Amino acid sequence: MTAERSNASPLLEAAGIEKSYGATRVLRGVNFRLQRGEIHALLGGNGAGKSTLIRIVTGLASADAGRIALRSARDEGKPPVIAVVHQELALLPELTVAENIGIVHAPSAFGLARRGRGRAVAAEALRLIDPAMAERVLDLPARRLSLHEGQVVEIARALSIGAEILLLDEPTANLTAGETEKLFVLLRRLAREKAIGIVFVSHRMKEIRALCDTCSILRDGRTVVDAAPMMALSDADIVSHMGQPAHRAADSRERTQGAGDPAKTLRLDGPDDTSLDIRPGTILGLAGAPSGPSALIAMLVGARSASPWRLSGEGIAAPFRSPREAIRAGVGFVPGDRAGKGILAQLPILDNVVAARRVRGSRGLARAAEREECAGLVSALQLKAGSIWDLPGTLSGGNQQKLLVARWLDLPLRMVVLEEPTRGVDIGTKRDIYALIRRMADAGAIVVWWSTENGELLELCDAIFAFDTDGTPKGYLAGERFDEDGLAELTGMAA
Ligand SMILES: Nc1ncnc2c1ncn2[C@@H]1O[C@H](COP(=O)(O)OP(=O)(O)OP(=O)(O)O)[C@@H](O)[C@H]1O
Ligand SMILES: [Mg+2]
């Protein structure tokens, strides 16, 4: 390419990027361009190489081959500052918001002077984004922030150091619908008013459409769509470029609800005289801000023995005293916090998959049988792994999620509790997981499923139990209110 005027050249241009981990060729020639003021979707199935590309662009990993050019639009002599926001926060929990922002600014010779200045910089950066929030959170320790507030603080921190490129790797995976919309308003404003170039990674087609104007798609480590206008691609085009099988549209509501043995009905009692009878085979959605669903879930899975919630029925009385007791009673759990609660990071994929079978202890499987069972589940879920002996940390985010679901498949369960099981999972795999959820219900389990994606709850659940924003149970959604509006109203998250 010949020399161009600097304001026409991209902020970021990567060409022919290659990267292998051992024998695994992760990137095999990736091209990517980001213009200023653009919101650019970086798409691809689980394991396609999106996060790896982001790590390379930010210097966290080095490429084996290829070229990266960075050009600031503000200062031709310098590369633009790049900031990354992940689905997990990168704030120090015990420091205040002001300190978390101030900490990235160059230290001066005098500690005290620096502290005062850091606070001023932080206040200014946050006020630009959200003046009301700035007043409220500036002196709070970061651990007291909601995830959305934490992300806003990270973005403010990025702006305070003059970032021109913002890379967001599945930032909405843990946000509620209302929080996602607020984040999008902010991102659009940054792109428009500050000409910041934004890369947005997500598996949620609706969000991608709502936010992005340009789209690049990776498939098996190659760029298959290079900076196409979003409008030029239909959803079906995108799915097919990603190399995912086309699925039939909603095939969901054809089964009879709660078809299992009525004698196995479970009763759930909770605060404010809440009481529900749940038939086996029911898919019960939980909707609303995290605090309400997570308190209920903690009781169901044996993580909290002091709880206002009770579960009772033939052969079951909860709160359980431990997770082990819950598992033995036939309650499976796919936790939302992969890294903290779900994945056994030091053990190979094999042990991660058969872990629940071992705790149940009902079928003392021989090692060889375990291996076979694990291999079967891995292929049924199309879990992309080098070998079942690899550590789970080598899997992409979506494949780690599949690992947690695999753990409970084909076990005789009374109940399976799912926290955002499709978080970070690509579009094709989402459909597969929906089918697995239905398979668990059809096998007679009660499925309790918390999701921040109201659309998927409405599509698959027989009933939805909603909590409002402060975690109070608000009751059932059913009948003619069983739609987005009804749910938004019940959860107090109407847009
Ligand atoms: N440190 C590593 N060692 C071995 N393999 C790795 C390592 N890091 C990534 N990989 C492999 O690289 C591939 C691409 O991973 P990457 O995380 O970039 O995918 P992704 O597109 O972000 O997927 P997802 O949508 O699931 O987040 C995966 O198959 C993964 O197993
Ligand atoms: Mg990723």
Coordinates of C-alpha atoms and ligand atoms in Angstrom, one line a residue:
M1 CA 0.0 0.0 0.0
T2 CA 1.3 3.5 -0.8
A3 CA 1.3 6.4 1.5
E4 CA -2.1 7.8 2.3
R5 CA -3.2 10.9 4.2
S6 CA -3.0 10.0 7.9
N7 CA -6.7 10.6 8.6
A8 CA -7.7 8.1 6.0
S9 CA -5.4 5.3 7.2
P10 CA -6.7 2.9 9.8
L11 CA -5.9 3.2 13.5
L12 CA -4.9 -0.4 13.4
E13 CA -4.0 -2.7 10.6
A14 CA -3.0 -6.3 11.0
A15 CA -1.9 -8.4 8.1
G16 CA -1.0 -12.0 7.7
I17 CA -1.0 -12.7 11.4
E18 CA 0.0 -16.3 12.3
K19 CA 0.2 -17.9 15.7
S20 CA 0.6 -21.5 16.9
Y21 CA 0.5 -23.0 20.4
G22 CA 2.6 -26.1 20.2
A23 CA 1.1 -28.1 17.3
T24 CA -2.1 -26.2 17.3
R25 CA -2.3 -23.5 14.6
V26 CA -4.6 -21.0 16.1
L27 CA -4.1 -18.1 13.6
R28 CA -3.3 -18.9 10.0
G29 CA -3.2 -15.6 8.2
V30 CA -5.5 -13.0 9.8
N31 CA -6.1 -9.6 8.4
F32 CA -7.9 -6.9 10.3
R33 CA -8.4 -3.2 9.9
L34 CA -9.9 -0.7 12.3
Q35 CA -10.9 2.9 11.3
R36 CA -11.4 5.8 13.7
G37 CA -15.0 6.3 14.9
E38 CA -15.9 2.8 13.8
I39 CA -17.7 0.1 15.9
H40 CA -16.3 -3.1 14.4
A41 CA -17.7 -6.5 15.2
L42 CA -15.1 -9.3 15.4
L43 CA -17.0 -12.5 14.9
G44 CA -16.3 -16.2 14.7
G45 CA -17.2 -19.5 16.3
N46 CA -15.8 -20.7 19.6
G47 CA -12.1 -21.2 19.1
A48 CA -11.9 -19.2 15.8
G49 CA -9.1 -17.1 17.2
K50 CA -10.7 -13.8 18.3
S51 CA -9.3 -13.5 21.7
T52 CA -5.9 -14.7 20.5
L53 CA -5.9 -11.8 17.9
I54 CA -6.8 -9.4 20.6
R55 CA -4.0 -10.6 22.8
I56 CA -1.6 -10.2 20.0
V57 CA -2.8 -6.7 19.1
T58 CA -2.3 -5.6 22.7
G59 CA 1.1 -7.2 23.0
L60 CA 0.0 -9.9 25.5
A61 CA 1.1 -12.5 23.1
S62 CA 3.5 -12.3 20.2
A63 CA 2.7 -13.3 16.6
D64 CA 4.8 -15.9 14.8
A65 CA 4.4 -14.1 11.5
G66 CA 2.6 -11.0 10.1
R67 CA 2.6 -7.3 10.5
I68 CA 0.8 -4.9 12.8
A69 CA 0.6 -1.2 12.0
L70 CA -0.8 1.3 14.5
R71 CA -1.3 4.9 13.6
S72 CA -2.6 7.5 16.0
A73 CA -5.1 10.0 14.4
R74 CA -4.1 12.6 17.0
D75 CA -0.4 12.4 17.0
E76 CA 1.2 11.0 13.9
G77 CA 4.5 10.3 15.6
K78 CA 3.0 7.9 18.1
P79 CA 1.0 4.7 18.2
P80 CA -2.5 5.1 19.6
V81 CA -3.1 3.9 23.1
I82 CA -5.1 0.7 23.2
A83 CA -7.4 -0.4 26.0
V84 CA -9.1 -3.7 26.5
V85 CA -12.3 -4.5 28.4
H86 CA -13.1 -8.1 29.2
Q87 CA -16.1 -9.8 30.7
E88 CA -14.1 -10.0 33.9
L89 CA -13.1 -6.8 35.5
A90 CA -9.5 -5.6 35.7
L91 CA -9.9 -3.4 38.8
L92 CA -8.2 -3.8 42.1
P93 CA -11.1 -4.6 44.4
E94 CA -9.9 -2.9 47.6
L95 CA -8.8 0.4 46.0
T96 CA -11.3 3.1 45.4
V97 CA -12.6 4.0 42.0
A98 CA -10.5 7.2 42.0
E99 CA -7.4 5.2 42.9
N100 CA -8.1 2.5 40.3
I101 CA -8.2 5.3 37.6
G102 CA -5.4 7.3 39.1
I103 CA -3.1 4.3 39.3
V104 CA -2.4 4.2 35.6
H105 CA -1.1 7.8 35.5
A106 CA 2.6 8.4 35.6
P107 CA 3.9 8.7 39.2
S108 CA 5.4 12.0 40.3
A109 CA 8.2 12.4 42.8
F110 CA 5.7 13.1 45.6
G111 CA 3.3 10.5 46.6
L112 CA 0.8 12.9 48.2
A113 CA 0.6 15.3 45.3
R114 CA 0.1 12.3 43.0
R115 CA -2.8 11.0 45.0
G116 CA -4.6 14.4 44.8
R117 CA -4.0 14.6 41.1
G118 CA -5.1 11.1 40.5
R119 CA -8.4 11.8 42.1
A120 CA -9.0 14.9 39.9
V121 CA -8.1 13.0 36.7
A122 CA -10.5 10.2 37.8
A123 CA -13.3 12.6 38.6
E124 CA -12.9 14.4 35.3
A125 CA -12.8 11.1 33.3
L126 CA -15.9 9.7 35.0
R127 CA -17.9 12.9 34.8
L128 CA -17.5 13.0 31.0
I129 CA -19.2 9.6 30.9
D130 CA -21.8 9.8 33.6
P131 CA -21.8 12.7 36.1
A132 CA -24.3 11.1 38.4
M133 CA -22.4 8.0 38.7
A134 CA -19.1 9.8 39.2
E135 CA -20.4 11.5 42.4
R136 CA -21.7 8.2 43.7
V137 CA -18.8 5.9 43.1
L138 CA -15.6 7.9 43.1
D139 CA -14.7 7.0 46.7
L140 CA -16.1 3.5 46.8
P141 CA -13.9 0.5 46.8
A142 CA -14.1 -1.2 43.4
R143 CA -15.5 -4.4 44.9
R144 CA -18.8 -2.5 45.7
L145 CA -19.5 -1.7 42.0
S146 CA -21.8 -3.7 39.8
L147 CA -20.2 -5.3 36.8
H148 CA -21.6 -2.6 34.5
E149 CA -20.3 0.2 36.8
G150 CA -16.9 -1.5 36.8
Q151 CA -16.8 -1.6 33.1
V152 CA -17.7 2.1 32.9
V153 CA -14.8 2.8 35.3
E154 CA -12.5 0.8 33.0
I155 CA -13.7 2.7 30.0
A156 CA -13.2 6.0 31.9
R157 CA -9.7 4.9 32.8
A158 CA -9.0 4.1 29.2
L159 CA -10.2 7.6 28.2
S160 CA -8.1 9.2 30.9
I161 CA -5.0 7.9 29.3
G162 CA -6.1 9.0 25.9
A163 CA -7.0 5.6 24.4
E164 CA -8.0 5.8 20.8
I165 CA -8.8 2.1 20.4
L166 CA -11.1 0.2 22.7
L167 CA -11.2 -3.6 22.4
L168 CA -14.2 -5.2 24.1
D169 CA -14.0 -9.0 24.3
E170 CA -17.5 -10.2 25.2
P171 CA -18.1 -7.4 27.6
T172 CA -21.9 -8.0 27.7
A173 CA -21.7 -11.6 28.6
N174 CA -22.5 -10.9 32.3
L175 CA -24.7 -7.8 31.9
T176 CA -28.4 -7.6 32.1
A177 CA -30.4 -6.3 29.2
G178 CA -30.7 -2.8 30.7
E179 CA -27.0 -2.6 31.5
T180 CA -26.1 -3.7 28.0
E181 CA -28.2 -0.9 26.5
K182 CA -26.6 1.7 28.7
L183 CA -23.1 0.4 27.7
F184 CA -24.1 0.7 24.0
V185 CA -25.3 4.3 24.4
L186 CA -21.9 5.1 25.8
L187 CA -20.0 3.2 23.1
R188 CA -21.9 4.9 20.3
R189 CA -21.2 8.3 21.9
L190 CA -17.4 7.5 22.2
A191 CA -17.3 6.5 18.6
R192 CA -19.2 9.5 17.3
E193 CA -17.9 12.3 19.5
K194 CA -14.3 11.1 20.2
A195 CA -13.7 9.1 17.0
I196 CA -12.6 6.2 19.1
G197 CA -12.2 2.9 17.2
I198 CA -14.1 0.1 18.9
V199 CA -13.7 -3.6 18.4
F200 CA -16.7 -5.6 19.8
V201 CA -16.6 -9.3 20.3
S202 CA -19.9 -11.0 21.0
H203 CA -22.0 -14.1 20.1
R204 CA -25.3 -12.3 20.4
M205 CA -26.5 -11.4 17.0
K206 CA -29.1 -8.9 18.2
E207 CA -26.5 -6.9 20.0
I208 CA -24.1 -7.0 17.1
R209 CA -26.7 -5.6 14.8
A210 CA -27.8 -3.0 17.3
L211 CA -24.3 -1.7 17.9
C212 CA -21.8 -2.4 15.0
D213 CA -21.4 -0.8 11.6
T214 CA -18.6 -3.0 10.3
C215 CA -18.0 -6.7 10.6
S216 CA -15.0 -9.0 10.2
I217 CA -15.3 -12.8 10.6
L218 CA -12.7 -15.3 11.5
R219 CA -13.0 -19.0 10.8
D220 CA -10.4 -21.5 11.9
G221 CA -7.8 -18.8 12.3
R222 CA -8.4 -17.1 8.9
T223 CA -10.2 -13.9 8.0
V224 CA -13.1 -14.9 5.8
V225 CA -14.9 -11.5 5.9
D226 CA -12.7 -8.4 6.0
A227 CA -14.3 -5.2 7.2
A228 CA -17.6 -5.6 5.4
P229 CA -20.4 -3.1 6.2
M230 CA -22.8 -4.8 8.7
M231 CA -25.7 -4.0 6.5
A232 CA -24.3 -6.0 3.6
L233 CA -24.6 -9.2 5.6
S234 CA -27.7 -11.1 6.6
D235 CA -27.8 -13.1 9.8
A236 CA -27.7 -16.2 7.6
D237 CA -24.7 -15.0 5.7
I238 CA -22.8 -14.4 9.0
V239 CA -23.7 -17.8 10.4
S240 CA -22.6 -19.5 7.2
H241 CA -19.3 -17.5 7.0
M242 CA -18.6 -18.6 10.5
G243 CA -18.9 -22.2 9.2
Q244 CA -21.8 -23.1 11.5
P245 CA -24.6 -25.4 10.5
A246 CA -27.8 -23.6 9.7
H247 CA -30.4 -24.6 12.3
R248 CA -34.1 -24.7 11.9
A249 CA -35.9 -21.7 13.4
A250 CA -37.5 -22.2 16.8
D251 CA -38.4 -25.8 17.1
S252 CA -39.0 -25.2 20.7
R253 CA -42.5 -25.3 22.0
E254 CA -43.5 -28.6 20.5
R255 CA -43.2 -30.8 23.6
T256 CA -45.7 -31.1 26.4
Q257 CA -44.8 -29.1 29.4
G258 CA -43.6 -30.7 32.6
A259 CA -44.4 -34.2 31.3
G260 CA -42.5 -36.0 34.0
D261 CA -43.9 -38.1 36.9
P262 CA -46.2 -35.8 39.0
A263 CA -45.2 -37.7 42.2
K264 CA -41.7 -36.2 41.7
T265 CA -43.0 -32.6 41.8
L266 CA -40.8 -30.3 43.9
R267 CA -42.1 -27.4 45.9
L268 CA -40.1 -24.2 46.3
D269 CA -40.9 -21.8 49.1
G270 CA -39.3 -18.4 49.5
P271 CA -39.6 -14.9 50.9
D272 CA -42.8 -12.8 50.6
D273 CA -44.9 -16.0 50.6
T274 CA -43.5 -17.1 47.3
S275 CA -44.4 -20.7 46.6
L276 CA -44.2 -22.7 43.4
D277 CA -44.8 -26.3 42.5
I278 CA -42.5 -27.5 39.8
R279 CA -43.3 -30.6 37.8
P280 CA -40.5 -32.8 36.6
G281 CA -39.6 -32.0 33.0
T282 CA -40.3 -28.3 33.5
I283 CA -37.9 -25.7 32.2
L284 CA -38.1 -22.8 34.8
G285 CA -36.4 -19.6 33.8
L286 CA -35.1 -17.1 36.3
A287 CA -34.9 -13.5 35.1
G288 CA -33.7 -10.3 36.6
A289 CA -30.7 -8.7 38.2
P290 CA -28.2 -11.2 39.6
S291 CA -28.8 -10.8 43.3
G292 CA -32.2 -12.5 43.4
P293 CA -31.5 -15.5 41.2
S294 CA -28.1 -16.1 42.7
A295 CA -29.4 -16.3 46.3
L296 CA -32.0 -18.9 45.2
I297 CA -29.4 -20.8 43.2
A298 CA -27.0 -20.8 46.1
M299 CA -29.6 -22.6 48.2
L300 CA -30.5 -25.1 45.4
V301 CA -26.9 -26.2 44.9
G302 CA -25.9 -26.6 48.5
A303 CA -23.7 -23.4 48.5
R304 CA -25.7 -21.7 51.3
S305 CA -27.4 -23.5 54.1
A306 CA -28.9 -20.4 55.8
S307 CA -31.5 -19.2 53.3
P308 CA -35.0 -17.9 53.1
W309 CA -35.7 -20.4 50.4
R310 CA -36.8 -24.1 50.9
L311 CA -37.0 -26.9 48.4
S312 CA -39.1 -30.0 49.3
G313 CA -40.5 -33.1 47.7
E314 CA -40.1 -36.8 47.7
G315 CA -36.6 -37.7 48.8
I316 CA -35.4 -34.0 48.8
A317 CA -35.2 -31.4 51.5
A318 CA -33.1 -28.3 51.0
P319 CA -31.2 -26.1 51.9
F320 CA -28.6 -28.8 51.6
R321 CA -25.6 -28.8 53.9
S322 CA -23.0 -29.0 51.2
P323 CA -22.7 -29.1 47.4
R324 CA -21.9 -32.8 47.7
E325 CA -25.3 -33.4 49.4
A326 CA -26.9 -31.5 46.5
I327 CA -25.2 -33.6 43.9
R328 CA -26.1 -36.8 45.8
A329 CA -29.7 -35.7 45.9
G330 CA -29.6 -35.4 42.1
V331 CA -29.1 -31.7 41.7
G332 CA -26.6 -30.7 38.9
F333 CA -25.1 -27.3 38.6
V334 CA -23.5 -25.4 35.8
P335 CA -22.0 -22.3 37.5
G336 CA -21.7 -19.0 35.7
D337 CA -18.4 -18.1 37.1
R338 CA -16.3 -20.5 35.1
A339 CA -12.9 -19.5 36.5
G340 CA -13.9 -19.2 40.1
K341 CA -16.4 -22.0 40.7
G342 CA -16.6 -24.4 37.8
I343 CA -13.4 -25.2 36.0
L344 CA -10.8 -27.4 37.8
A345 CA -7.9 -25.5 36.3
Q346 CA -5.1 -27.9 37.5
L347 CA -6.8 -31.1 36.1
P348 CA -7.1 -32.2 32.6
I349 CA -10.3 -31.9 30.5
L350 CA -11.0 -35.6 31.3
D351 CA -11.3 -35.1 35.0
N352 CA -13.3 -31.9 34.5
V353 CA -15.9 -33.8 32.5
V354 CA -16.2 -36.8 34.8
A355 CA -16.1 -34.9 38.1
A356 CA -19.8 -35.0 38.8
R357 CA -19.9 -38.7 38.0
R358 CA -17.2 -39.3 40.6
V359 CA -18.8 -37.3 43.3
R360 CA -22.1 -39.1 42.8
G361 CA -20.2 -42.3 43.3
S362 CA -23.1 -44.3 41.9
R363 CA -21.2 -45.9 39.1
G364 CA -17.6 -46.5 40.0
L365 CA -16.3 -46.0 36.5
A366 CA -13.0 -47.6 35.6
R367 CA -10.5 -45.2 34.1
A368 CA -10.9 -46.6 30.6
A369 CA -14.6 -46.3 30.8
E370 CA -14.3 -42.7 32.0
R371 CA -12.0 -42.0 29.0
E372 CA -14.5 -43.4 26.6
E373 CA -17.4 -41.6 28.2
C374 CA -15.5 -38.3 28.2
A375 CA -14.5 -38.7 24.5
G376 CA -18.2 -39.4 23.7
L377 CA -19.4 -36.2 25.5
V378 CA -16.6 -34.1 23.9
S379 CA -17.6 -35.2 20.5
A380 CA -21.4 -34.8 21.2
L381 CA -20.8 -31.2 22.2
Q382 CA -18.3 -30.6 19.4
L383 CA -16.0 -29.4 22.1
K384 CA -12.9 -28.1 20.4
A385 CA -9.9 -29.5 22.3
G386 CA -6.5 -30.8 21.3
S387 CA -6.8 -33.8 23.6
I388 CA -8.8 -34.8 26.7
W389 CA -5.5 -34.7 28.6
D390 CA -5.0 -31.0 27.9
L391 CA -5.7 -28.5 30.7
P392 CA -9.0 -26.5 30.4
G393 CA -7.0 -23.2 30.3
T394 CA -6.0 -24.1 26.7
L395 CA -9.7 -24.0 25.6
S396 CA -11.4 -21.0 24.2
G397 CA -14.0 -19.3 26.4
G398 CA -17.0 -20.9 24.7
N399 CA -15.4 -24.4 24.8
Q400 CA -14.8 -24.0 28.6
Q401 CA -18.5 -23.4 28.9
K402 CA -19.3 -26.6 27.0
L403 CA -17.0 -28.5 29.3
L404 CA -19.2 -27.4 32.3
V405 CA -22.4 -28.6 30.6
A406 CA -20.8 -31.9 29.5
R407 CA -20.2 -32.7 33.2
W408 CA -24.0 -33.2 33.8
L409 CA -25.1 -34.7 30.6
D410 CA -26.7 -38.2 30.6
L411 CA -26.9 -38.4 34.4
P412 CA -30.2 -39.2 36.1
L413 CA -30.9 -35.8 37.6
R414 CA -33.9 -34.5 39.7
M415 CA -32.9 -30.9 38.9
V416 CA -30.2 -29.1 37.0
V417 CA -29.4 -25.6 37.8
L418 CA -27.9 -23.5 35.0
E419 CA -26.3 -20.1 35.4
E420 CA -26.0 -18.5 32.0
P421 CA -24.9 -21.8 30.3
T422 CA -24.8 -20.1 26.8
R423 CA -22.6 -17.2 28.0
G424 CA -19.8 -16.8 25.5
V425 CA -21.1 -19.7 23.4
D426 CA -21.3 -19.2 19.6
I427 CA -24.5 -19.2 17.7
G428 CA -24.4 -22.7 16.4
T429 CA -23.4 -24.1 19.8
K430 CA -26.1 -22.1 21.5
R431 CA -28.6 -24.1 19.5
D432 CA -26.9 -27.3 20.6
I433 CA -27.0 -26.3 24.2
Y434 CA -30.7 -25.4 23.9
A435 CA -31.3 -28.9 22.6
L436 CA -29.3 -30.3 25.5
I437 CA -31.4 -28.4 28.0
R438 CA -34.5 -29.7 26.5
R439 CA -33.0 -33.2 26.5
M440 CA -32.4 -32.9 30.2
A441 CA -36.0 -31.8 30.8
D442 CA -37.4 -34.5 28.6
A443 CA -35.4 -37.0 30.6
G444 CA -37.4 -35.9 33.6
A445 CA -35.2 -33.3 35.3
I446 CA -36.5 -29.9 36.4
V447 CA -34.3 -27.3 34.7
V448 CA -33.8 -24.1 36.6
W449 CA -32.1 -21.7 34.2
W450 CA -30.9 -18.2 35.0
S451 CA -30.1 -16.1 32.0
T452 CA -29.7 -12.4 31.3
E453 CA -30.8 -13.0 27.8
N454 CA -34.6 -12.7 28.1
G455 CA -35.1 -13.8 24.5
E456 CA -33.7 -17.2 25.1
L457 CA -35.7 -17.7 28.3
L458 CA -38.9 -16.7 26.4
E459 CA -38.0 -19.1 23.6
L460 CA -37.4 -22.2 25.8
C461 CA -38.9 -21.9 29.2
D462 CA -42.3 -23.3 30.3
A463 CA -42.5 -20.6 32.9
I464 CA -40.3 -17.7 34.0
F465 CA -39.9 -16.6 37.6
A466 CA -38.8 -12.9 37.8
F467 CA -36.9 -10.9 40.3
D468 CA -36.8 -7.1 40.4
T469 CA -33.7 -5.1 40.4
D470 CA -33.1 -5.3 44.2
G471 CA -33.5 -9.1 44.2
T472 CA -37.1 -9.3 45.5
P473 CA -39.1 -12.2 43.9
K474 CA -41.8 -10.7 41.7
G475 CA -43.7 -13.8 40.6
Y476 CA -44.4 -15.8 37.6
L477 CA -44.6 -14.8 34.0
A478 CA -47.1 -16.9 32.0
G479 CA -50.0 -16.6 29.7
E480 CA -50.5 -13.6 27.5
R481 CA -47.7 -11.6 29.3
F482 CA -45.2 -14.2 28.1
D483 CA -43.1 -11.8 26.0
E484 CA -40.3 -9.2 26.2
D485 CA -42.6 -6.5 27.4
G486 CA -44.1 -8.6 30.2
L487 CA -40.7 -9.7 31.3
A488 CA -39.2 -6.2 31.2
E489 CA -42.0 -4.9 33.3
L490 CA -41.9 -7.6 35.9
T491 CA -38.1 -7.3 36.4
G492 CA -38.3 -3.5 36.5
M493 CA -35.9 -3.4 33.5
A494 CA -38.2 -1.8 31.0
A495 CA -35.9 0.0 28.5
Ligands
LIG1 N1 -2.3 -21.1 25.6 C1 -2.8 -21.9 24.7 N2 -2.4 -23.2 24.5 C2 -3.0 -24.0 23.6 N3 -4.0 -23.6 22.8 C3 -4.5 -22.4 22.9 C4 -4.0 -21.5 23.9 N4 -4.6 -20.3 23.8 C5 -5.6 -20.5 22.8 N5 -5.5 -21.8 22.3 C6 -6.4 -22.3 21.3 O1 -6.6 -21.4 20.3 C7 -7.8 -21.5 19.7 C8 -8.4 -20.1 19.6 O2 -8.8 -19.6 20.9 P1 -9.4 -18.2 21.1 O3 -9.5 -18.0 22.6 O4 -8.6 -17.1 20.4 O5 -10.8 -18.4 20.5 P2 -12.1 -17.3 20.4 O6 -12.3 -17.1 19.0 O7 -11.8 -16.2 21.3 O8 -13.2 -18.3 21.0 P3 -14.5 -18.0 22.0 O9 -15.6 -17.4 21.2 O10 -14.8 -19.3 22.5 O11 -14.0 -17.1 23.1 C9 -8.6 -22.4 20.6 O12 -8.9 -23.6 19.9 C10 -7.8 -22.6 21.8 O13 -7.9 -24.0 22.3
MG2 MG -12.6 -15.6 23.2

